[in-house]
PDB file of C-alpha atoms in Angstrom:
ATOM      1  CA  MET A  96      19.643   6.246  17.776  1.00 53.00           C
ATOM      2  CA  ASN A  97      16.101   6.979  18.979  1.00 54.00           C
ATOM      3  CA  GLU A  98      12.872   6.361  17.038  1.00 55.00           C
ATOM      4  CA  LEU A  99      12.483  10.150  16.063  1.00 50.00           C
ATOM      5  CA  SER A 100      15.966  10.420  14.531  1.00 68.00           C
ATOM      6  CA  ALA A 101      15.431   7.223  12.688  1.00 91.00           C
ATOM      7  CA  ILE A 102      13.082   8.858  10.153  1.00 93.00           C
ATOM      8  CA  GLU A 103      14.020  12.225   8.547  1.00 94.00           C
ATOM      9  CA  PHE A 104      12.027  13.993   5.975  1.00 93.00           C
ATOM     10  CA  ILE A 105      13.926  15.741   3.303  1.00 91.00           C
ATOM     11  CA  GLU A 106      13.408  18.597   0.998  1.00 80.00           C
ATOM     12  CA  HIS A 107      12.589  17.570  -2.575  1.00 78.00           C
ATOM     13  CA  THR A 108      10.862  19.750  -5.160  1.00 85.00           C
ATOM     14  CA  GLY A 109       7.280  18.741  -5.654  1.00 83.00           C
ATOM     15  CA  ASP A 110       7.773  15.402  -3.984  1.00 92.00           C
ATOM     16  CA  ILE A 111       8.503  14.054  -0.466  1.00 94.00           C
ATOM     17  CA  GLY A 112      11.667  12.320   0.439  1.00 95.00           C
ATOM     18  CA  VAL A 113      12.556  10.331   3.425  1.00 96.00           C
ATOM     19  CA  ARG A 114      15.864   9.005   4.895  1.00 97.00           C
ATOM     20  CA  VAL A 115      15.527   6.256   7.409  1.00 97.00           C
ATOM     21  CA  ARG A 116      18.127   4.557   9.677  1.00 96.00           C
ATOM     22  CA  ALA A 117      18.126   1.413  11.658  1.00 96.00           C
ATOM     23  CA  PRO A 118      20.557  -0.982  13.273  1.00 95.00           C
ATOM     24  CA  GLU A 119      19.110  -3.873  11.479  1.00 96.00           C
ATOM     25  CA  LEU A 120      17.874  -4.342   7.802  1.00 97.00           C
ATOM     26  CA  LYS A 121      14.437  -5.634   8.819  1.00 97.00           C
ATOM     27  CA  GLU A 122      13.935  -2.508  11.089  1.00 97.00           C
ATOM     28  CA  LEU A 123      15.021  -0.329   8.200  1.00 97.00           C
ATOM     29  CA  PHE A 124      12.087  -1.625   6.141  1.00 98.00           C
ATOM     30  CA  VAL A 125       9.666  -1.353   9.080  1.00 97.00           C
ATOM     31  CA  ARG A 126      10.817   2.300   9.518  1.00 97.00           C
ATOM     32  CA  ALA A 127      10.435   3.056   5.812  1.00 98.00           C
ATOM     33  CA  ALA A 128       6.880   1.759   5.979  1.00 98.00           C
ATOM     34  CA  GLN A 129       6.164   3.850   9.091  1.00 97.00           C
ATOM     35  CA  ALA A 130       7.534   6.815   7.282  1.00 96.00           C
ATOM     36  CA  THR A 131       5.261   6.120   4.336  1.00 97.00           C
ATOM     37  CA  PHE A 132       2.069   6.251   6.552  1.00 97.00           C
ATOM     38  CA  GLN A 133       3.403   9.347   8.279  1.00 96.00           C
ATOM     39  CA  ILE A 134       3.257  10.945   4.918  1.00 95.00           C
ATOM     40  CA  ILE A 135      -0.373   9.787   4.259  1.00 96.00           C
ATOM     41  CA  CYS A 136      -1.738  10.231   7.560  1.00 96.00           C
ATOM     42  CA  PRO A 137       0.556  12.164  10.021  1.00 93.00           C
ATOM     43  CA  GLN A 138      -0.179  11.558  13.920  1.00 90.00           C
ATOM     44  CA  CYS A 139      -2.667   8.863  13.035  1.00 90.00           C
ATOM     45  CA  LYS A 140      -3.293   6.264  15.601  1.00 93.00           C
ATOM     46  CA  VAL A 141      -3.997   2.987  13.806  1.00 95.00           C
ATOM     47  CA  GLU A 142      -5.765  -0.011  15.546  1.00 96.00           C
ATOM     48  CA  PRO A 143      -4.565  -3.500  14.519  1.00 96.00           C
ATOM     49  CA  ALA A 144      -8.038  -4.574  13.364  1.00 96.00           C
ATOM     50  CA  VAL A 145      -7.049  -5.771   9.804  1.00 96.00           C
ATOM     51  CA  GLU A 146      -4.205  -8.158   9.084  1.00 98.00           C
ATOM     52  CA  ARG A 147      -2.718  -8.732   5.608  1.00 98.00           C
ATOM     53  CA  ALA A 148       0.041 -10.976   4.484  1.00 98.00           C
ATOM     54  CA  ILE A 149       2.540  -9.140   2.206  1.00 98.00           C
ATOM     55  CA  SER A 150       5.262 -10.904   0.072  1.00 98.00           C
ATOM     56  CA  VAL A 151       7.322  -9.084  -2.514  1.00 98.00           C
ATOM     57  CA  ALA A 152      10.376  -9.811  -4.627  1.00 98.00           C
ATOM     58  CA  GLY A 153      13.105  -7.747  -6.047  1.00 97.00           C
ATOM     59  CA  GLY A 154      16.593  -7.894  -7.942  1.00 97.00           C
ATOM     60  CA  ASP A 155      18.256  -6.108  -4.959  1.00 97.00           C
ATOM     61  CA  LEU A 156      17.619  -4.234  -1.824  1.00 98.00           C
ATOM     62  CA  GLU A 157      16.519  -0.996  -3.545  1.00 98.00           C
ATOM     63  CA  GLU A 158      14.096  -2.708  -5.781  1.00 98.00           C
ATOM     64  CA  LEU A 159      12.748  -4.850  -2.843  1.00 98.00           C
ATOM     65  CA  LEU A 160      12.262  -1.546  -0.862  1.00 98.00           C
ATOM     66  CA  VAL A 161      10.508   0.039  -3.711  1.00 98.00           C
ATOM     67  CA  ASN A 162       8.245  -2.948  -4.137  1.00 98.00           C
ATOM     68  CA  TRP A 163       7.480  -3.302  -0.288  1.00 98.00           C
ATOM     69  CA  LEU A 164       6.386   0.335  -0.079  1.00 98.00           C
ATOM     70  CA  SER A 165       4.491   0.255  -3.327  1.00 98.00           C
ATOM     71  CA  GLU A 166       2.482  -2.946  -2.153  1.00 98.00           C
ATOM     72  CA  LEU A 167       1.590  -1.096   1.149  1.00 98.00           C
ATOM     73  CA  ASN A 168       0.547   2.026  -0.898  1.00 98.00           C
ATOM     74  CA  TYR A 169      -1.508  -0.325  -3.209  1.00 98.00           C
ATOM     75  CA  TRP A 170      -3.476  -1.557  -0.254  1.00 98.00           C
ATOM     76  CA  PHE A 171      -4.099   1.797   1.014  1.00 97.00           C
ATOM     77  CA  CYS A 172      -5.234   3.045  -2.327  1.00 97.00           C
ATOM     78  CA  THR A 173      -7.447   0.073  -3.191  1.00 97.00           C
ATOM     79  CA  GLU A 174      -8.751  -0.944   0.219  1.00 97.00           C
ATOM     80  CA  GLN A 175      -8.332   2.244   2.172  1.00 97.00           C
ATOM     81  CA  GLU A 176      -6.373   0.487   4.841  1.00 97.00           C
ATOM     82  CA  LEU A 177      -3.829   2.376   6.939  1.00 97.00           C
ATOM     83  CA  TYR A 178      -1.204   0.205   8.665  1.00 97.00           C
ATOM     84  CA  GLY A 179       0.740   0.916  11.852  1.00 96.00           C
ATOM     85  CA  HIS A 180       2.089  -2.471  12.773  1.00 97.00           C
ATOM     86  CA  PHE A 181       4.755  -4.280  10.704  1.00 98.00           C
ATOM     87  CA  CYS A 182       6.184  -7.652  11.385  1.00 98.00           C
ATOM     88  CA  ILE A 183       8.720  -8.821   8.696  1.00 98.00           C
ATOM     89  CA  SER A 184       9.221 -12.514   9.191  1.00 98.00           C
ATOM     90  CA  SER A 185      11.882 -12.873   6.595  1.00 98.00           C
ATOM     91  CA  LEU A 186      14.040 -10.740   4.514  1.00 97.00           C
ATOM     92  CA  ASP A 187      16.936 -11.290   2.181  1.00 95.00           C
ATOM     93  CA  LYS A 188      18.363  -9.544  -0.791  1.00 92.00           C
ATOM     94  CA  SER A 189      15.536 -10.615  -3.198  1.00 95.00           C
ATOM     95  CA  SER A 190      12.419 -11.373  -1.093  1.00 98.00           C
ATOM     96  CA  LEU A 191      10.474  -9.943   1.904  1.00 98.00           C
ATOM     97  CA  HIS A 192       7.527 -11.663   3.802  1.00 98.00           C
ATOM     98  CA  ALA A 193       5.703  -9.755   6.305  1.00 98.00           C
ATOM     99  CA  THR A 194       2.385  -9.497   8.265  1.00 98.00           C
ATOM    100  CA  VAL A 195       1.033  -5.910   8.502  1.00 98.00           C
ATOM    101  CA  ARG A 196      -1.807  -4.830  10.792  1.00 98.00           C
ATOM    102  CA  GLY A 197      -3.993  -1.698  10.645  1.00 98.00           C
ATOM    103  CA  GLU A 198      -7.531  -0.554   9.897  1.00 97.00           C
ATOM    104  CA  LYS A 199      -9.757   0.932   7.339  1.00 97.00           C
ATOM    105  CA  VAL A 200      -9.696   4.695   7.104  1.00 97.00           C
ATOM    106  CA  ASP A 201     -12.170   6.399   9.378  1.00 95.00           C
ATOM    107  CA  LEU A 202     -12.456   9.973   8.254  1.00 95.00           C
ATOM    108  CA  GLN A 203     -13.807  10.975  11.721  1.00 94.00           C
ATOM    109  CA  ARG A 204     -10.526   9.953  13.295  1.00 94.00           C
ATOM    110  CA  HIS A 205      -8.057   9.808  10.438  1.00 95.00           C
ATOM    111  CA  LYS A 206      -7.000  13.166   8.889  1.00 94.00           C
ATOM    112  CA  LEU A 207      -5.550  12.269   5.560  1.00 95.00           C
ATOM    113  CA  ARG A 208      -2.934  14.669   4.303  1.00 93.00           C
ATOM    114  CA  THR A 209      -1.147  13.426   1.196  1.00 92.00           C
ATOM    115  CA  GLU A 210      -1.849  10.778  -1.435  1.00 93.00           C
ATOM    116  CA  ILE A 211       1.360   8.985  -2.640  1.00 96.00           C
ATOM    117  CA  LYS A 212       1.153   8.390  -6.525  1.00 96.00           C
ATOM    118  CA  ALA A 213       4.261   6.328  -6.575  1.00 96.00           C
ATOM    119  CA  VAL A 214       7.388   5.172  -4.875  1.00 97.00           C
ATOM    120  CA  THR A 215      10.192   6.279  -7.109  1.00 96.00           C
ATOM    121  CA  TYR A 216      13.796   5.106  -7.987  1.00 96.00           C
ATOM    122  CA  HIS A 217      14.948   8.794  -8.045  1.00 95.00           C
ATOM    123  CA  LYS A 218      17.864   9.211  -5.509  1.00 94.00           C
ATOM    124  CA  LEU A 219      17.054   5.740  -4.073  1.00 97.00           C
ATOM    125  CA  TYR A 220      19.569   3.917  -2.011  1.00 98.00           C
ATOM    126  CA  VAL A 221      19.813   1.174   0.628  1.00 98.00           C
ATOM    127  CA  ARG A 222      23.179   0.840   2.071  1.00 97.00           C
ATOM    128  CA  GLN A 223      25.091  -0.231   5.223  1.00 96.00           C
ATOM    129  CA  ALA A 224      26.130   2.872   7.367  1.00 92.00           C
ATOM    130  CA  GLU A 225      28.529   3.356  10.284  1.00 87.00           C
ATOM    131  CA  HIS A 226      25.961   2.135  12.882  1.00 87.00           C
ATOM    132  CA  GLY A 227      23.613  -0.063  10.868  1.00 95.00           C
ATOM    133  CA  TRP A 228      21.584   0.583   7.738  1.00 97.00           C
ATOM    134  CA  GLU A 229      20.326   3.624   5.824  1.00 97.00           C
ATOM    135  CA  ALA A 230      17.857   4.076   3.132  1.00 98.00           C
ATOM    136  CA  GLN A 231      16.515   7.155   1.116  1.00 97.00           C
ATOM    137  CA  VAL A 232      13.295   7.032  -0.865  1.00 97.00           C
ATOM    138  CA  ILE A 233      11.524   9.795  -2.862  1.00 96.00           C
ATOM    139  CA  PHE A 234       7.663   9.580  -3.136  1.00 96.00           C
ATOM    140  CA  ASP A 235       5.803  10.900  -6.057  1.00 94.00           C
ATOM    141  CA  ILE A 236       2.848  12.859  -4.542  1.00 93.00           C
TER     142      ILE A 236
END
């Protein structure tokens, strides 16, 4: 599995869906975060000038994924921070702790495409697949 095949954008009426694959669960959550920022700002080069610690909880892996991506989107919406570097220090079925790095939006360099209103539970899944893990998320745009 290469990096490009690990993130697949899927058709969904009015919204944007993404399916991500990874050999390990932590990498799956990292790729879902990368896909989120590809939706917001495709082809953006993000410098690691800002660092933020992120901790989220959830009742299961699906809720944890929604909370993780929603937290990243919250910081984008409130602080105009784009992230391109994700380091998950711990992840289990109910909690995630990570450090993310990025920078403030610079409209001279960052061409924003889409605003994500919400990370939804519609058609959401996180499951073990034949060669690792797979998740699907639909974003309300």
